[in-house]
């Protein structure tokens, strides 16, 4: 599909080409008229006069007077008629003859002393010598008038009904050719820009492997240079993120050993000082939290590699999956005076990874449980349209500031530090959910509810494997 930039380039180039073509044609016609009037007119007009005279002479010689009279009849209304003079200097059609022209017929030697164009001799079968005289215009206005009358006589003698059609086809062909040239030029300029736009969108969605130089290798212009700079930027981003991921993995691995030693030391110390068991229990809880954090950091850092190894060909019964997740999380939430309810759940089956979808939904629901106040419930709803299915998870918590809305799916982002610590969150659950949704070609977004709380929407593309019935919980 062609974008607006393509059509702008196409229309501007096409309009410019038509204007330039029209201007050049007009300029050529003006210059031509000036050249005809100033330089070309005398020899050009004399050549035309000679040709006309020779034509009439040939008709007289081979067709006789009758055929010549039929031909000359079309010049009767002409302001500058063709003349056929007899030896007495009279026109055989009765046109008036100027004295200086009649002398060329009565005095054959005059043509040698006073040459004139547009004369042709012919001797008839009866021996009579005739002189054909073609008119010579004295001014440019007379020349144009002669041409106008010549065209009129031609149309009257042999009108060509195809002439307007041919002229129209010539104009349409010129317009079509110019349109094709401008179309190709616009496509040549707009295509790499569209490729760069698509690559930029993929890069913003996390696909750091995208490159555009292979598609622009045949170009040697500024757009190709821009493509090389884009690839350099993508490679730099990929190397930085890979370095960050390696750092997280290395640091997490290095922290595991001292944590394990701390746990052992705490257990030994607790045996030697049982009176300080409360303090040692607090130490053990903090060590467990650090261990849990390290596990989640490793999980996020290795998510792409782990996800790539997970097959995506499971027949996932989405309604059944949601019912299991809601049942498990509701059991956990009741221990903290909260609940999880499944409001609507039509039967949907799609192809994907049940493990990844379970991970995504569980993280979102558990995040909602942490933020919804005691005595309230988290509501889960499944709906579907012809092109996608949507899982909506709503809580009754304080919501998210609008400035943070786009960042809550980034790793280690927490809206409220103290609140998230108390709830056991490290800012990784929603990031894991987003990665799982991306693997399915889906999206995840959040919106504040008008009545208070936050709604998280997980959109999954369809086609469906089946849609029947509706279950509610």
PDB file of N, CA, C and O in Angstrom, residues 180-217:
ATOM      1  N   UNK A 180       3.742   7.194 -15.783  1.00  0.00           N
ATOM      2  CA  UNK A 180       4.534   6.008 -15.456  1.00  0.00           C
ATOM      3  C   UNK A 180       5.933   6.383 -14.980  1.00  0.00           C
ATOM      4  O   UNK A 180       6.447   5.803 -14.012  1.00  0.00           O
ATOM      5  N   UNK A 181       6.540   7.359 -15.648  1.00  0.00           N
ATOM      6  CA  UNK A 181       7.877   7.793 -15.231  1.00  0.00           C
ATOM      7  C   UNK A 181       7.837   8.370 -13.818  1.00  0.00           C
ATOM      8  O   UNK A 181       8.678   8.043 -12.962  1.00  0.00           O
ATOM      9  N   UNK A 182       6.839   9.218 -13.546  1.00  0.00           N
ATOM     10  CA  UNK A 182       6.722   9.811 -12.205  1.00  0.00           C
ATOM     11  C   UNK A 182       6.371   8.760 -11.168  1.00  0.00           C
ATOM     12  O   UNK A 182       6.840   8.833 -10.022  1.00  0.00           O
ATOM     13  N   UNK A 183       5.548   7.772 -11.544  1.00  0.00           N
ATOM     14  CA  UNK A 183       5.202   6.690 -10.621  1.00  0.00           C
ATOM     15  C   UNK A 183       6.450   5.912 -10.225  1.00  0.00           C
ATOM     16  O   UNK A 183       6.675   5.638  -9.040  1.00  0.00           O
ATOM     17  N   UNK A 184       7.275   5.571 -11.200  1.00  0.00           N
ATOM     18  CA  UNK A 184       8.505   4.836 -10.894  1.00  0.00           C
ATOM     19  C   UNK A 184       9.433   5.675 -10.038  1.00  0.00           C
ATOM     20  O   UNK A 184      10.041   5.173  -9.072  1.00  0.00           O
ATOM     21  N   UNK A 185       9.568   6.961 -10.357  1.00  0.00           N
ATOM     22  CA  UNK A 185      10.456   7.829  -9.593  1.00  0.00           C
ATOM     23  C   UNK A 185       9.974   7.968  -8.150  1.00  0.00           C
ATOM     24  O   UNK A 185      10.774   7.896  -7.209  1.00  0.00           O
ATOM     25  N   UNK A 186       8.665   8.155  -7.971  1.00  0.00           N
ATOM     26  CA  UNK A 186       8.114   8.263  -6.620  1.00  0.00           C
ATOM     27  C   UNK A 186       8.312   6.959  -5.852  1.00  0.00           C
ATOM     28  O   UNK A 186       8.658   6.968  -4.659  1.00  0.00           O
ATOM     29  N   UNK A 187       8.094   5.831  -6.522  1.00  0.00           N
ATOM     30  CA  UNK A 187       8.300   4.525  -5.873  1.00  0.00           C
ATOM     31  C   UNK A 187       9.765   4.344  -5.491  1.00  0.00           C
ATOM     32  O   UNK A 187      10.072   3.858  -4.389  1.00  0.00           O
ATOM     33  N   UNK A 188      10.668   4.755  -6.367  1.00  0.00           N
ATOM     34  CA  UNK A 188      12.104   4.614  -6.106  1.00  0.00           C
ATOM     35  C   UNK A 188      12.524   5.427  -4.888  1.00  0.00           C
ATOM     36  O   UNK A 188      13.388   5.006  -4.108  1.00  0.00           O
ATOM     37  N   UNK A 189      11.930   6.609  -4.698  1.00  0.00           N
ATOM     38  CA  UNK A 189      12.284   7.462  -3.565  1.00  0.00           C
ATOM     39  C   UNK A 189      11.553   7.070  -2.294  1.00  0.00           C
ATOM     40  O   UNK A 189      12.117   7.174  -1.194  1.00  0.00           O
ATOM     41  N   UNK A 190      10.300   6.650  -2.413  1.00  0.00           N
ATOM     42  CA  UNK A 190       9.484   6.392  -1.218  1.00  0.00           C
ATOM     43  C   UNK A 190       9.709   4.996  -0.644  1.00  0.00           C
ATOM     44  O   UNK A 190       9.547   4.801   0.564  1.00  0.00           O
ATOM     45  N   UNK A 191      10.049   4.004  -1.478  1.00  0.00           N
ATOM     46  CA  UNK A 191      10.180   2.635  -0.988  1.00  0.00           C
ATOM     47  C   UNK A 191      11.208   2.495   0.126  1.00  0.00           C
ATOM     48  O   UNK A 191      10.917   1.900   1.180  1.00  0.00           O
ATOM     49  N   UNK A 192      12.452   3.024  -0.032  1.00  0.00           N
ATOM     50  CA  UNK A 192      13.414   2.864   1.076  1.00  0.00           C
ATOM     51  C   UNK A 192      12.986   3.592   2.343  1.00  0.00           C
ATOM     52  O   UNK A 192      13.300   3.143   3.449  1.00  0.00           O
ATOM     53  N   UNK A 193      12.274   4.707   2.194  1.00  0.00           N
ATOM     54  CA  UNK A 193      11.792   5.418   3.389  1.00  0.00           C
ATOM     55  C   UNK A 193      10.765   4.565   4.118  1.00  0.00           C
ATOM     56  O   UNK A 193      10.746   4.500   5.352  1.00  0.00           O
ATOM     57  N   UNK A 194       9.898   3.890   3.357  1.00  0.00           N
ATOM     58  CA  UNK A 194       8.931   2.984   3.978  1.00  0.00           C
ATOM     59  C   UNK A 194       9.641   1.818   4.658  1.00  0.00           C
ATOM     60  O   UNK A 194       9.248   1.391   5.759  1.00  0.00           O
ATOM     61  N   UNK A 195      10.699   1.292   4.033  1.00  0.00           N
ATOM     62  CA  UNK A 195      11.458   0.205   4.646  1.00  0.00           C
ATOM     63  C   UNK A 195      12.099   0.665   5.952  1.00  0.00           C
ATOM     64  O   UNK A 195      12.102  -0.072   6.952  1.00  0.00           O
ATOM     65  N   UNK A 196      12.637   1.883   5.954  1.00  0.00           N
ATOM     66  CA  UNK A 196      13.229   2.414   7.179  1.00  0.00           C
ATOM     67  C   UNK A 196      12.168   2.607   8.259  1.00  0.00           C
ATOM     68  O   UNK A 196      12.425   2.348   9.439  1.00  0.00           O
ATOM     69  N   UNK A 197      10.982   3.057   7.855  1.00  0.00           N
ATOM     70  CA  UNK A 197       9.901   3.235   8.824  1.00  0.00           C
ATOM     71  C   UNK A 197       9.496   1.904   9.441  1.00  0.00           C
ATOM     72  O   UNK A 197       9.305   1.802  10.668  1.00  0.00           O
ATOM     73  N   UNK A 198       9.350   0.864   8.612  1.00  0.00           N
ATOM     74  CA  UNK A 198       8.982  -0.452   9.138  1.00  0.00           C
ATOM     75  C   UNK A 198      10.082  -1.012  10.038  1.00  0.00           C
ATOM     76  O   UNK A 198       9.789  -1.617  11.086  1.00  0.00           O
ATOM     77  N   UNK A 199      11.338  -0.810   9.642  1.00  0.00           N
ATOM     78  CA  UNK A 199      12.444  -1.305  10.465  1.00  0.00           C
ATOM     79  C   UNK A 199      12.493  -0.570  11.807  1.00  0.00           C
ATOM     80  O   UNK A 199      12.750  -1.177  12.847  1.00  0.00           O
ATOM     81  N   UNK A 200      12.225   0.736  11.779  1.00  0.00           N
ATOM     82  CA  UNK A 200      12.208   1.506  13.027  1.00  0.00           C
ATOM     83  C   UNK A 200      11.095   1.019  13.948  1.00  0.00           C
ATOM     84  O   UNK A 200      11.283   0.917  15.169  1.00  0.00           O
ATOM     85  N   UNK A 201       9.937   0.699  13.373  1.00  0.00           N
ATOM     86  CA  UNK A 201       8.834   0.181  14.186  1.00  0.00           C
ATOM     87  C   UNK A 201       9.209  -1.166  14.813  1.00  0.00           C
ATOM     88  O   UNK A 201       8.944  -1.408  15.995  1.00  0.00           O
ATOM     89  N   UNK A 202       9.832  -2.037  14.023  1.00  0.00           N
ATOM     90  CA  UNK A 202      10.253  -3.337  14.569  1.00  0.00           C
ATOM     91  C   UNK A 202      11.305  -3.166  15.656  1.00  0.00           C
ATOM     92  O   UNK A 202      11.286  -3.877  16.664  1.00  0.00           O
ATOM     93  N   UNK A 203      12.198  -2.197  15.448  1.00  0.00           N
ATOM     94  CA  UNK A 203      13.225  -1.946  16.463  1.00  0.00           C
ATOM     95  C   UNK A 203      12.589  -1.452  17.764  1.00  0.00           C
ATOM     96  O   UNK A 203      12.975  -1.864  18.858  1.00  0.00           O
ATOM     97  N   UNK A 204      11.581  -0.561  17.634  1.00  0.00           N
ATOM     98  CA  UNK A 204      10.907  -0.049  18.827  1.00  0.00           C
ATOM     99  C   UNK A 204      10.129  -1.134  19.549  1.00  0.00           C
ATOM    100  O   UNK A 204       9.876  -1.025  20.756  1.00  0.00           O
ATOM    101  N   UNK A 205       9.744  -2.198  18.830  1.00  0.00           N
ATOM    102  CA  UNK A 205       9.021  -3.317  19.443  1.00  0.00           C
ATOM    103  C   UNK A 205       9.958  -4.355  20.043  1.00  0.00           C
ATOM    104  O   UNK A 205       9.489  -5.363  20.568  1.00  0.00           O
ATOM    105  N   UNK A 206      11.273  -4.105  19.944  1.00  0.00           N
ATOM    106  CA  UNK A 206      12.230  -4.999  20.587  1.00  0.00           C
ATOM    107  C   UNK A 206      12.969  -5.935  19.657  1.00  0.00           C
ATOM    108  O   UNK A 206      13.793  -6.733  20.117  1.00  0.00           O
ATOM    109  N   UNK A 207      12.716  -5.872  18.354  1.00  0.00           N
ATOM    110  CA  UNK A 207      13.412  -6.737  17.399  1.00  0.00           C
ATOM    111  C   UNK A 207      14.732  -6.082  17.009  1.00  0.00           C
ATOM    112  O   UNK A 207      14.802  -5.291  16.061  1.00  0.00           O
ATOM    113  N   UNK A 208      15.798  -6.395  17.753  1.00  0.00           N
ATOM    114  CA  UNK A 208      17.097  -5.770  17.517  1.00  0.00           C
ATOM    115  C   UNK A 208      17.859  -6.417  16.369  1.00  0.00           C
ATOM    116  O   UNK A 208      18.940  -5.954  16.009  1.00  0.00           O
ATOM    117  N   UNK A 209      17.318  -7.467  15.778  1.00  0.00           N
ATOM    118  CA  UNK A 209      17.996  -8.123  14.655  1.00  0.00           C
ATOM    119  C   UNK A 209      17.654  -7.484  13.315  1.00  0.00           C
ATOM    120  O   UNK A 209      18.218  -7.877  12.289  1.00  0.00           O
ATOM    121  N   UNK A 210      16.752  -6.516  13.292  1.00  0.00           N
ATOM    122  CA  UNK A 210      16.324  -5.922  12.031  1.00  0.00           C
ATOM    123  C   UNK A 210      17.468  -5.120  11.414  1.00  0.00           C
ATOM    124  O   UNK A 210      18.199  -4.398  12.104  1.00  0.00           O
ATOM    125  N   UNK A 211      17.631  -5.276  10.103  1.00  0.00           N
ATOM    126  CA  UNK A 211      18.647  -4.540   9.338  1.00  0.00           C
ATOM    127  C   UNK A 211      18.031  -4.114   8.003  1.00  0.00           C
ATOM    128  O   UNK A 211      17.178  -4.826   7.444  1.00  0.00           O
ATOM    129  N   UNK A 212      18.487  -2.987   7.476  1.00  0.00           N
ATOM    130  CA  UNK A 212      17.948  -2.478   6.212  1.00  0.00           C
ATOM    131  C   UNK A 212      18.991  -2.386   5.111  1.00  0.00           C
ATOM    132  O   UNK A 212      18.637  -2.257   3.943  1.00  0.00           O
ATOM    133  N   UNK A 213      20.280  -2.446   5.450  1.00  0.00           N
ATOM    134  CA  UNK A 213      21.320  -2.318   4.415  1.00  0.00           C
ATOM    135  C   UNK A 213      21.213  -3.360   3.312  1.00  0.00           C
ATOM    136  O   UNK A 213      21.428  -3.035   2.136  1.00  0.00           O
ATOM    137  N   UNK A 214      20.907  -4.645   3.600  1.00  0.00           N
ATOM    138  CA  UNK A 214      20.783  -5.606   2.493  1.00  0.00           C
ATOM    139  C   UNK A 214      19.733  -5.205   1.462  1.00  0.00           C
ATOM    140  O   UNK A 214      19.911  -5.454   0.262  1.00  0.00           O
ATOM    141  N   UNK A 215      18.652  -4.578   1.901  1.00  0.00           N
ATOM    142  CA  UNK A 215      17.616  -4.159   0.949  1.00  0.00           C
ATOM    143  C   UNK A 215      18.013  -2.897   0.188  1.00  0.00           C
ATOM    144  O   UNK A 215      17.422  -2.598  -0.854  1.00  0.00           O
ATOM    145  N   UNK A 216      18.989  -2.149   0.701  1.00  0.00           N
ATOM    146  CA  UNK A 216      19.398  -0.885   0.059  1.00  0.00           C
ATOM    147  C   UNK A 216      20.788  -0.998  -0.547  1.00  0.00           C
ATOM    148  O   UNK A 216      21.392   0.028  -0.880  1.00  0.00           O
ATOM    149  N   UNK A 217      21.300  -2.215  -0.700  1.00  0.00           N
ATOM    150  CA  UNK A 217      22.674  -2.379  -1.174  1.00  0.00           C
ATOM    151  C   UNK A 217      22.866  -1.888  -2.607  1.00  0.00           C
ATOM    152  O   UNK A 217      23.986  -1.551  -3.002  1.00  0.00           O
TER     153      UNK A 217
END
